[in-house]
Structures are given as structure tokens and as C-alpha cells.
PDB file of N, CA and C in Angstrom:
ATOM      1  N   ASN A   1      44.609 -61.191   5.971  1.00 54.00           N
ATOM      2  CA  ASN A   1      44.837 -59.869   5.410  1.00 54.00           C
ATOM      3  C   ASN A   1      45.240 -60.300   4.011  1.00 54.00           C
ATOM      4  N   ILE A   2      44.204 -60.531   3.123  1.00 62.00           N
ATOM      5  CA  ILE A   2      44.777 -60.870   1.923  1.00 62.00           C
ATOM      6  C   ILE A   2      44.036 -59.848   0.987  1.00 62.00           C
ATOM      7  N   SER A   3      44.442 -59.839  -0.372  1.00 64.00           N
ATOM      8  CA  SER A   3      43.437 -59.176  -1.422  1.00 64.00           C
ATOM      9  C   SER A   3      43.378 -60.025  -2.724  1.00 64.00           C
ATOM     10  N   ASP A   4      44.392 -60.671  -3.086  1.00 68.00           N
ATOM     11  CA  ASP A   4      44.451 -61.438  -4.325  1.00 68.00           C
ATOM     12  C   ASP A   4      43.565 -62.809  -4.197  1.00 68.00           C
ATOM     13  N   PHE A   5      42.661 -62.817  -5.070  1.00 69.00           N
ATOM     14  CA  PHE A   5      41.925 -63.905  -5.411  1.00 69.00           C
ATOM     15  C   PHE A   5      40.829 -64.020  -4.363  1.00 69.00           C
ATOM     16  N   VAL A   6      40.440 -63.135  -3.609  1.00 68.00           N
ATOM     17  CA  VAL A   6      39.467 -63.011  -2.560  1.00 68.00           C
ATOM     18  C   VAL A   6      38.091 -63.347  -3.263  1.00 68.00           C
ATOM     19  N   ASP A   7      38.011 -63.016  -4.513  1.00 71.00           N
ATOM     20  CA  ASP A   7      36.441 -63.060  -5.242  1.00 71.00           C
ATOM     21  C   ASP A   7      36.352 -64.545  -5.490  1.00 71.00           C
ATOM     22  N   ILE A   8      37.291 -65.332  -5.493  1.00 73.00           N
ATOM     23  CA  ILE A   8      37.037 -66.880  -5.748  1.00 73.00           C
ATOM     24  C   ILE A   8      37.497 -67.751  -4.543  1.00 73.00           C
ATOM     25  N   TRP A   9      37.891 -66.895  -3.324  1.00 75.00           N
ATOM     26  CA  TRP A   9      38.112 -67.632  -2.171  1.00 75.00           C
ATOM     27  C   TRP A   9      36.904 -68.273  -1.318  1.00 75.00           C
ATOM     28  N   GLU A  10      37.140 -69.206  -0.680  1.00 80.00           N
ATOM     29  CA  GLU A  10      36.146 -69.892   0.207  1.00 80.00           C
ATOM     30  C   GLU A  10      36.735 -70.312   1.469  1.00 80.00           C
ATOM     31  N   CYS A  11      36.360 -69.948   2.386  1.00 83.00           N
ATOM     32  CA  CYS A  11      36.886 -70.446   3.917  1.00 83.00           C
ATOM     33  C   CYS A  11      35.911 -71.171   4.613  1.00 83.00           C
ATOM     34  N   ARG A  12      36.374 -72.196   5.389  1.00 88.00           N
ATOM     35  CA  ARG A  12      35.445 -72.899   6.310  1.00 88.00           C
ATOM     36  C   ARG A  12      36.110 -73.441   7.426  1.00 88.00           C
ATOM     37  N   TYR A  13      35.633 -73.663   8.278  1.00 89.00           N
ATOM     38  CA  TYR A  13      35.971 -73.682   9.913  1.00 89.00           C
ATOM     39  C   TYR A  13      35.644 -75.238  10.347  1.00 89.00           C
ATOM     40  N   LEU A  14      36.729 -75.916  10.800  1.00 89.00           N
ATOM     41  CA  LEU A  14      36.504 -77.203  11.392  1.00 89.00           C
ATOM     42  C   LEU A  14      37.151 -77.113  12.793  1.00 89.00           C
ATOM     43  N   ASP A  15      36.139 -77.361  13.975  1.00 88.00           N
ATOM     44  CA  ASP A  15      36.472 -77.484  15.134  1.00 88.00           C
ATOM     45  C   ASP A  15      37.772 -78.297  15.452  1.00 88.00           C
ATOM     46  N   PRO A  16      38.764 -77.709  16.135  1.00 88.00           N
ATOM     47  CA  PRO A  16      39.959 -78.582  16.563  1.00 88.00           C
ATOM     48  C   PRO A  16      39.722 -79.896  17.323  1.00 88.00           C
ATOM     49  N   ALA A  17      38.629 -79.740  17.953  1.00 91.00           N
ATOM     50  CA  ALA A  17      38.091 -80.803  18.846  1.00 91.00           C
ATOM     51  C   ALA A  17      37.818 -82.109  17.862  1.00 91.00           C
ATOM     52  N   GLU A  18      37.435 -81.674  16.703  1.00 89.00           N
ATOM     53  CA  GLU A  18      37.026 -83.007  15.824  1.00 89.00           C
ATOM     54  C   GLU A  18      38.377 -83.447  15.089  1.00 89.00           C
ATOM     55  N   ILE A  19      39.316 -82.578  14.530  1.00 87.00           N
ATOM     56  CA  ILE A  19      40.475 -83.139  14.154  1.00 87.00           C
ATOM     57  C   ILE A  19      41.442 -82.094  14.516  1.00 87.00           C
ATOM     58  N   LYS A  20      42.639 -82.724  15.049  1.00 86.00           N
ATOM     59  CA  LYS A  20      43.650 -81.626  15.345  1.00 86.00           C
ATOM     60  C   LYS A  20      44.741 -81.806  14.067  1.00 86.00           C
ATOM     61  N   THR A  21      45.008 -80.661  13.411  1.00 84.00           N
ATOM     62  CA  THR A  21      46.100 -80.904  12.605  1.00 84.00           C
ATOM     63  C   THR A  21      47.322 -79.983  13.013  1.00 84.00           C
ATOM     64  N   GLN A  22      48.449 -80.568  13.044  1.00 84.00           N
ATOM     65  CA  GLN A  22      49.762 -79.815  13.580  1.00 84.00           C
ATOM     66  C   GLN A  22      50.529 -79.478  12.251  1.00 84.00           C
ATOM     67  N   MET A  23      50.306 -79.654  11.088  1.00 87.00           N
ATOM     68  CA  MET A  23      51.078 -79.315   9.833  1.00 87.00           C
ATOM     69  C   MET A  23      50.130 -79.083   8.949  1.00 87.00           C
ATOM     70  N   GLU A  24      50.766 -78.028   7.963  1.00 90.00           N
ATOM     71  CA  GLU A  24      49.887 -77.543   6.835  1.00 90.00           C
ATOM     72  C   GLU A  24      50.320 -78.752   5.751  1.00 90.00           C
ATOM     73  N   ILE A  25      49.263 -79.150   4.961  1.00 92.00           N
ATOM     74  CA  ILE A  25      49.281 -79.932   3.920  1.00 92.00           C
ATOM     75  C   ILE A  25      48.539 -79.436   2.712  1.00 92.00           C
ATOM     76  N   ILE A  26      49.467 -79.572   1.482  1.00 93.00           N
ATOM     77  CA  ILE A  26      48.991 -78.651   0.328  1.00 93.00           C
ATOM     78  C   ILE A  26      49.349 -80.074  -0.681  1.00 93.00           C
ATOM     79  N   ILE A  27      47.995 -80.123  -1.334  1.00 95.00           N
ATOM     80  CA  ILE A  27      48.102 -81.160  -2.449  1.00 95.00           C
ATOM     81  C   ILE A  27      47.797 -80.440  -3.870  1.00 95.00           C
ATOM     82  N   TYR A  28      48.753 -80.707  -4.659  1.00 93.00           N
ATOM     83  CA  TYR A  28      48.610 -80.208  -6.144  1.00 93.00           C
ATOM     84  C   TYR A  28      49.211 -81.421  -7.262  1.00 93.00           C
ATOM     85  N   ASN A  29      48.615 -81.551  -8.137  1.00 94.00           N
ATOM     86  CA  ASN A  29      48.725 -82.527  -9.087  1.00 94.00           C
ATOM     87  C   ASN A  29      49.304 -83.700  -8.602  1.00 94.00           C
ATOM     88  N   ASP A  30      50.269 -84.355  -8.647  1.00 96.00           N
ATOM     89  CA  ASP A  30      50.812 -85.448  -7.860  1.00 96.00           C
ATOM     90  C   ASP A  30      51.723 -85.417  -6.651  1.00 96.00           C
ATOM     91  N   VAL A  31      51.597 -84.253  -6.194  1.00 96.00           N
ATOM     92  CA  VAL A  31      52.588 -83.744  -5.078  1.00 96.00           C
ATOM     93  C   VAL A  31      51.799 -83.464  -3.792  1.00 96.00           C
ATOM     94  N   VAL A  32      52.136 -83.999  -2.700  1.00 96.00           N
ATOM     95  CA  VAL A  32      51.878 -83.792  -1.510  1.00 96.00           C
ATOM     96  C   VAL A  32      52.915 -82.979  -0.437  1.00 96.00           C
ATOM     97  N   ALA A  33      52.742 -81.743  -0.251  1.00 96.00           N
ATOM     98  CA  ALA A  33      53.870 -80.967   0.684  1.00 96.00           C
ATOM     99  C   ALA A  33      53.282 -80.827   1.945  1.00 96.00           C
ATOM    100  N   MET A  34      54.012 -81.339   2.981  1.00 94.00           N
ATOM    101  CA  MET A  34      53.786 -80.956   4.261  1.00 94.00           C
ATOM    102  C   MET A  34      54.611 -80.086   4.860  1.00 94.00           C
ATOM    103  N   TYR A  35      54.253 -79.257   5.730  1.00 92.00           N
ATOM    104  CA  TYR A  35      55.201 -78.274   6.259  1.00 92.00           C
ATOM    105  C   TYR A  35      54.883 -77.699   7.805  1.00 92.00           C
ATOM    106  N   GLN A  36      55.700 -77.634   8.529  1.00 90.00           N
ATOM    107  CA  GLN A  36      55.467 -76.988   9.843  1.00 90.00           C
ATOM    108  C   GLN A  36      56.523 -75.974  10.278  1.00 90.00           C
ATOM    109  N   TYR A  37      55.959 -74.978  10.592  1.00 81.00           N
ATOM    110  CA  TYR A  37      57.094 -73.772  11.058  1.00 81.00           C
ATOM    111  C   TYR A  37      56.678 -73.271  12.509  1.00 81.00           C
ATOM    112  N   GLN A  38      55.830 -74.020  13.232  1.00 76.00           N
ATOM    113  CA  GLN A  38      55.450 -73.559  14.453  1.00 76.00           C
ATOM    114  C   GLN A  38      56.353 -73.573  15.840  1.00 76.00           C
ATOM    115  N   ARG A  39      57.452 -74.442  15.421  1.00 72.00           N
ATOM    116  CA  ARG A  39      58.473 -75.061  16.380  1.00 72.00           C
ATOM    117  C   ARG A  39      59.631 -73.986  16.144  1.00 72.00           C
ATOM    118  N   GLN A  40      60.922 -74.697  16.785  1.00 80.00           N
ATOM    119  CA  GLN A  40      62.187 -74.033  16.774  1.00 80.00           C
ATOM    120  C   GLN A  40      62.492 -73.997  15.212  1.00 80.00           C
ATOM    121  N   SER A  41      62.513 -75.381  14.896  1.00 82.00           N
ATOM    122  CA  SER A  41      63.144 -75.767  13.397  1.00 82.00           C
ATOM    123  C   SER A  41      61.958 -75.972  12.416  1.00 82.00           C
ATOM    124  N   ILE A  42      62.194 -75.644  11.121  1.00 86.00           N
ATOM    125  CA  ILE A  42      61.031 -75.627  10.276  1.00 86.00           C
ATOM    126  C   ILE A  42      61.512 -77.158   9.394  1.00 86.00           C
ATOM    127  N   PHE A  43      60.260 -77.731   9.201  1.00 88.00           N
ATOM    128  CA  PHE A  43      60.120 -78.902   8.751  1.00 88.00           C
ATOM    129  C   PHE A  43      59.069 -78.851   7.520  1.00 88.00           C
ATOM    130  N   CYS A  44      59.913 -79.489   6.356  1.00 92.00           N
ATOM    131  CA  CYS A  44      59.003 -79.679   5.105  1.00 92.00           C
ATOM    132  C   CYS A  44      59.397 -80.735   4.446  1.00 92.00           C
ATOM    133  N   LEU A  45      58.386 -81.435   3.785  1.00 94.00           N
ATOM    134  CA  LEU A  45      58.459 -82.696   2.943  1.00 94.00           C
ATOM    135  C   LEU A  45      57.625 -82.697   1.820  1.00 94.00           C
ATOM    136  N   GLU A  46      58.323 -82.998   0.915  1.00 97.00           N
ATOM    137  CA  GLU A  46      57.431 -83.055  -0.604  1.00 97.00           C
ATOM    138  C   GLU A  46      57.356 -84.518  -1.062  1.00 97.00           C
ATOM    139  N   ILE A  47      56.147 -85.139  -1.332  1.00 97.00           N
ATOM    140  CA  ILE A  47      56.079 -86.456  -1.883  1.00 97.00           C
ATOM    141  C   ILE A  47      55.436 -86.264  -3.214  1.00 97.00           C
ATOM    142  N   TYR A  48      56.145 -86.969  -4.140  1.00 98.00           N
ATOM    143  CA  TYR A  48      55.535 -86.910  -5.703  1.00 98.00           C
ATOM    144  C   TYR A  48      55.052 -88.164  -5.646  1.00 98.00           C
ATOM    145  N   ASP A  49      53.725 -88.338  -5.870  1.00 97.00           N
ATOM    146  CA  ASP A  49      53.077 -89.844  -5.758  1.00 97.00           C
ATOM    147  C   ASP A  49      51.663 -89.484  -6.156  1.00 97.00           C
ATOM    148  N   GLN A  50      51.243 -89.818  -7.407  1.00 97.00           N
ATOM    149  CA  GLN A  50      49.884 -89.764  -7.765  1.00 97.00           C
ATOM    150  C   GLN A  50      48.726 -90.433  -6.845  1.00 97.00           C
ATOM    151  N   ASP A  51      49.181 -91.717  -6.400  1.00 97.00           N
ATOM    152  CA  ASP A  51      48.061 -92.402  -5.525  1.00 97.00           C
ATOM    153  C   ASP A  51      47.799 -91.781  -4.337  1.00 97.00           C
ATOM    154  N   LEU A  52      49.013 -91.409  -3.753  1.00 97.00           N
ATOM    155  CA  LEU A  52      48.989 -90.554  -2.316  1.00 97.00           C
ATOM    156  C   LEU A  52      48.431 -89.451  -2.520  1.00 97.00           C
ATOM    157  N   SER A  53      48.425 -88.581  -3.624  1.00 96.00           N
ATOM    158  CA  SER A  53      47.862 -87.396  -3.986  1.00 96.00           C
ATOM    159  C   SER A  53      46.166 -87.485  -4.052  1.00 96.00           C
ATOM    160  N   ASP A  54      46.025 -88.626  -4.702  1.00 97.00           N
ATOM    161  CA  ASP A  54      44.374 -88.776  -5.062  1.00 97.00           C
ATOM    162  C   ASP A  54      43.875 -89.086  -3.617  1.00 97.00           C
ATOM    163  N   THR A  55      44.434 -90.251  -2.803  1.00 97.00           N
ATOM    164  CA  THR A  55      44.110 -90.448  -1.798  1.00 97.00           C
ATOM    165  C   THR A  55      43.643 -89.374  -0.808  1.00 97.00           C
ATOM    166  N   LEU A  56      44.632 -88.376  -0.678  1.00 96.00           N
ATOM    167  CA  LEU A  56      44.569 -87.326   0.421  1.00 96.00           C
ATOM    168  C   LEU A  56      43.743 -86.225   0.054  1.00 96.00           C
ATOM    169  N   LYS A  57      43.363 -86.146  -1.360  1.00 96.00           N
ATOM    170  CA  LYS A  57      42.229 -85.199  -1.936  1.00 96.00           C
ATOM    171  C   LYS A  57      41.066 -85.756  -1.425  1.00 96.00           C
ATOM    172  N   GLN A  58      40.856 -87.188  -1.696  1.00 96.00           N
ATOM    173  CA  GLN A  58      39.425 -87.539  -0.840  1.00 96.00           C
ATOM    174  C   GLN A  58      39.346 -87.227   0.645  1.00 96.00           C
ATOM    175  N   PHE A  59      40.512 -87.460   1.278  1.00 94.00           N
ATOM    176  CA  PHE A  59      40.217 -87.082   2.761  1.00 94.00           C
ATOM    177  C   PHE A  59      39.837 -85.660   2.604  1.00 94.00           C
ATOM    178  N   TYR A  60      40.354 -84.618   1.999  1.00 93.00           N
ATOM    179  CA  TYR A  60      40.032 -83.165   1.782  1.00 93.00           C
ATOM    180  C   TYR A  60      38.679 -83.059   1.714  1.00 93.00           C
ATOM    181  N   ASP A  61      38.272 -83.797   0.677  1.00 95.00           N
ATOM    182  CA  ASP A  61      36.835 -83.618   0.077  1.00 95.00           C
ATOM    183  C   ASP A  61      35.902 -84.026   1.386  1.00 95.00           C
ATOM    184  N   PHE A  62      36.174 -85.070   1.866  1.00 94.00           N
ATOM    185  CA  PHE A  62      35.646 -85.560   2.854  1.00 94.00           C
ATOM    186  C   PHE A  62      35.109 -84.653   4.275  1.00 94.00           C
ATOM    187  N   ILE A  63      36.533 -84.056   4.544  1.00 92.00           N
ATOM    188  CA  ILE A  63      36.451 -83.079   5.511  1.00 92.00           C
ATOM    189  C   ILE A  63      36.086 -81.723   5.150  1.00 92.00           C
ATOM    190  N   TRP A  64      36.165 -81.282   3.899  1.00 92.00           N
ATOM    191  CA  TRP A  64      35.376 -79.985   3.423  1.00 92.00           C
ATOM    192  C   TRP A  64      34.188 -80.128   3.462  1.00 92.00           C
ATOM    193  N   THR A  65      33.335 -81.304   3.250  1.00 93.00           N
ATOM    194  CA  THR A  65      31.840 -81.283   3.267  1.00 93.00           C
ATOM    195  C   THR A  65      31.389 -81.004   4.558  1.00 93.00           C
ATOM    196  N   ARG A  66      32.173 -81.482   5.702  1.00 92.00           N
ATOM    197  CA  ARG A  66      31.883 -81.438   7.037  1.00 92.00           C
ATOM    198  C   ARG A  66      32.001 -80.167   7.942  1.00 92.00           C
ATOM    199  N   ALA A  67      32.715 -79.444   7.016  1.00 92.00           N
ATOM    200  CA  ALA A  67      33.451 -77.971   7.798  1.00 92.00           C
ATOM    201  C   ALA A  67      32.359 -77.074   7.766  1.00 92.00           C
ATOM    202  N   LYS A  68      32.246 -76.211   8.508  1.00 91.00           N
ATOM    203  CA  LYS A  68      31.136 -75.035   8.765  1.00 91.00           C
ATOM    204  C   LYS A  68      31.660 -73.965   7.786  1.00 91.00           C
ATOM    205  N   ARG A  69      30.542 -73.436   6.815  1.00 87.00           N
ATOM    206  CA  ARG A  69      30.787 -72.354   5.853  1.00 87.00           C
ATOM    207  C   ARG A  69      31.318 -71.113   6.469  1.00 87.00           C
ATOM    208  N   MET A  70      31.978 -70.324   6.154  1.00 86.00           N
ATOM    209  CA  MET A  70      32.056 -68.946   6.462  1.00 86.00           C
ATOM    210  C   MET A  70      31.672 -67.899   5.632  1.00 86.00           C
ATOM    211  N   ARG A  71      31.598 -66.710   6.025  1.00 83.00           N
ATOM    212  CA  ARG A  71      31.080 -65.652   5.184  1.00 83.00           C
ATOM    213  C   ARG A  71      31.978 -64.597   5.222  1.00 83.00           C
ATOM    214  N   LEU A  72      32.534 -64.241   3.900  1.00 81.00           N
ATOM    215  CA  LEU A  72      33.680 -63.216   3.615  1.00 81.00           C
ATOM    216  C   LEU A  72      33.013 -61.847   4.068  1.00 81.00           C
ATOM    217  N   LEU A  73      33.697 -61.193   4.822  1.00 79.00           N
ATOM    218  CA  LEU A  73      33.268 -59.953   5.504  1.00 79.00           C
ATOM    219  C   LEU A  73      33.725 -58.638   4.916  1.00 79.00           C
ATOM    220  N   ASN A  74      34.811 -58.668   4.255  1.00 78.00           N
ATOM    221  CA  ASN A  74      35.723 -57.649   3.378  1.00 78.00           C
ATOM    222  C   ASN A  74      36.559 -58.220   2.293  1.00 78.00           C
ATOM    223  N   PRO A  75      36.726 -57.203   1.496  1.00 75.00           N
ATOM    224  CA  PRO A  75      37.850 -57.575   0.440  1.00 75.00           C
ATOM    225  C   PRO A  75      39.339 -58.025   0.600  1.00 75.00           C
ATOM    226  N   ARG A  76      39.557 -57.802   1.908  1.00 74.00           N
ATOM    227  CA  ARG A  76      40.951 -58.171   2.605  1.00 74.00           C
ATOM    228  C   ARG A  76      40.877 -59.788   3.224  1.00 74.00           C
ATOM    229  N   GLY A  77      39.742 -60.590   3.066  1.00 73.00           N
ATOM    230  CA  GLY A  77      39.888 -61.653   3.681  1.00 73.00           C
ATOM    231  C   GLY A  77      39.293 -61.998   4.857  1.00 73.00           C
ATOM    232  N   ALA A  78      38.666 -61.122   5.690  1.00 79.00           N
ATOM    233  CA  ALA A  78      38.181 -61.263   6.982  1.00 79.00           C
ATOM    234  C   ALA A  78      37.126 -62.234   6.858  1.00 79.00           C
ATOM    235  N   SER A  79      36.721 -62.937   7.562  1.00 81.00           N
ATOM    236  CA  SER A  79      35.526 -63.739   7.427  1.00 81.00           C
ATOM    237  C   SER A  79      35.060 -64.448   8.894  1.00 81.00           C
ATOM    238  N   GLU A  80      33.735 -64.809   9.075  1.00 83.00           N
ATOM    239  CA  GLU A  80      33.155 -65.396  10.342  1.00 83.00           C
ATOM    240  C   GLU A  80      32.063 -66.487   9.865  1.00 83.00           C
ATOM    241  N   LEU A  81      31.933 -67.414  10.868  1.00 84.00           N
ATOM    242  CA  LEU A  81      31.035 -68.480  10.654  1.00 84.00           C
ATOM    243  C   LEU A  81      29.504 -67.873  10.391  1.00 84.00           C
ATOM    244  N   TYR A  82      28.855 -68.632   9.288  1.00 77.00           N
ATOM    245  CA  TYR A  82      27.568 -68.393   9.348  1.00 77.00           C
ATOM    246  C   TYR A  82      26.644 -68.468  10.532  1.00 77.00           C
ATOM    247  N   SER A  83      25.712 -67.757  10.772  1.00 67.00           N
ATOM    248  CA  SER A  83      25.227 -68.122  11.931  1.00 67.00           C
ATOM    249  C   SER A  83      23.934 -69.030  11.704  1.00 67.00           C
TER     250      SER A  83
END
């Protein structure tokens, strides 16, 4: 349920059977931020390292190309897999 940036937003789906992630990972500039808030305690880690950031960006690109494209259904961000 979002409205900001929906015109440039793209969403893809990767079946959890292919790769199971249990943390959010955000990569920007030379920063890799990992966080998890699904359990009782909140965990967050930021690592400032250009080599690590560049490496994980390659992993992201590799996974992104294999994920299934989704179609935007409305301006609030609802989406579904293309058939």
C-alpha cells in the first residue's frame, strides 16, 4: 500500500524454494545494511565497504534477472505475476 515512486517502481517475485532469505538487505553506495524484525528482538547491521557492496550488487543483479516480473495493478502498489 504505497503511493510514492510507484511510477518508477518495479516488483519481481522469486520463489522461496529457490532461495530463502530471512533478512532484508539494502545496498547503497559503499554501504550494506542488513536487518531483521520478525522475531522478538530487532537486529540491524551496517557495513561500510566498497568491495562488499560491489559484490552484493552483483548477486542482486544475478537474482533480479532470474526473478519473475510482476504487473502493477493500481497506483497504490498492488501487483501480480504476469501470466
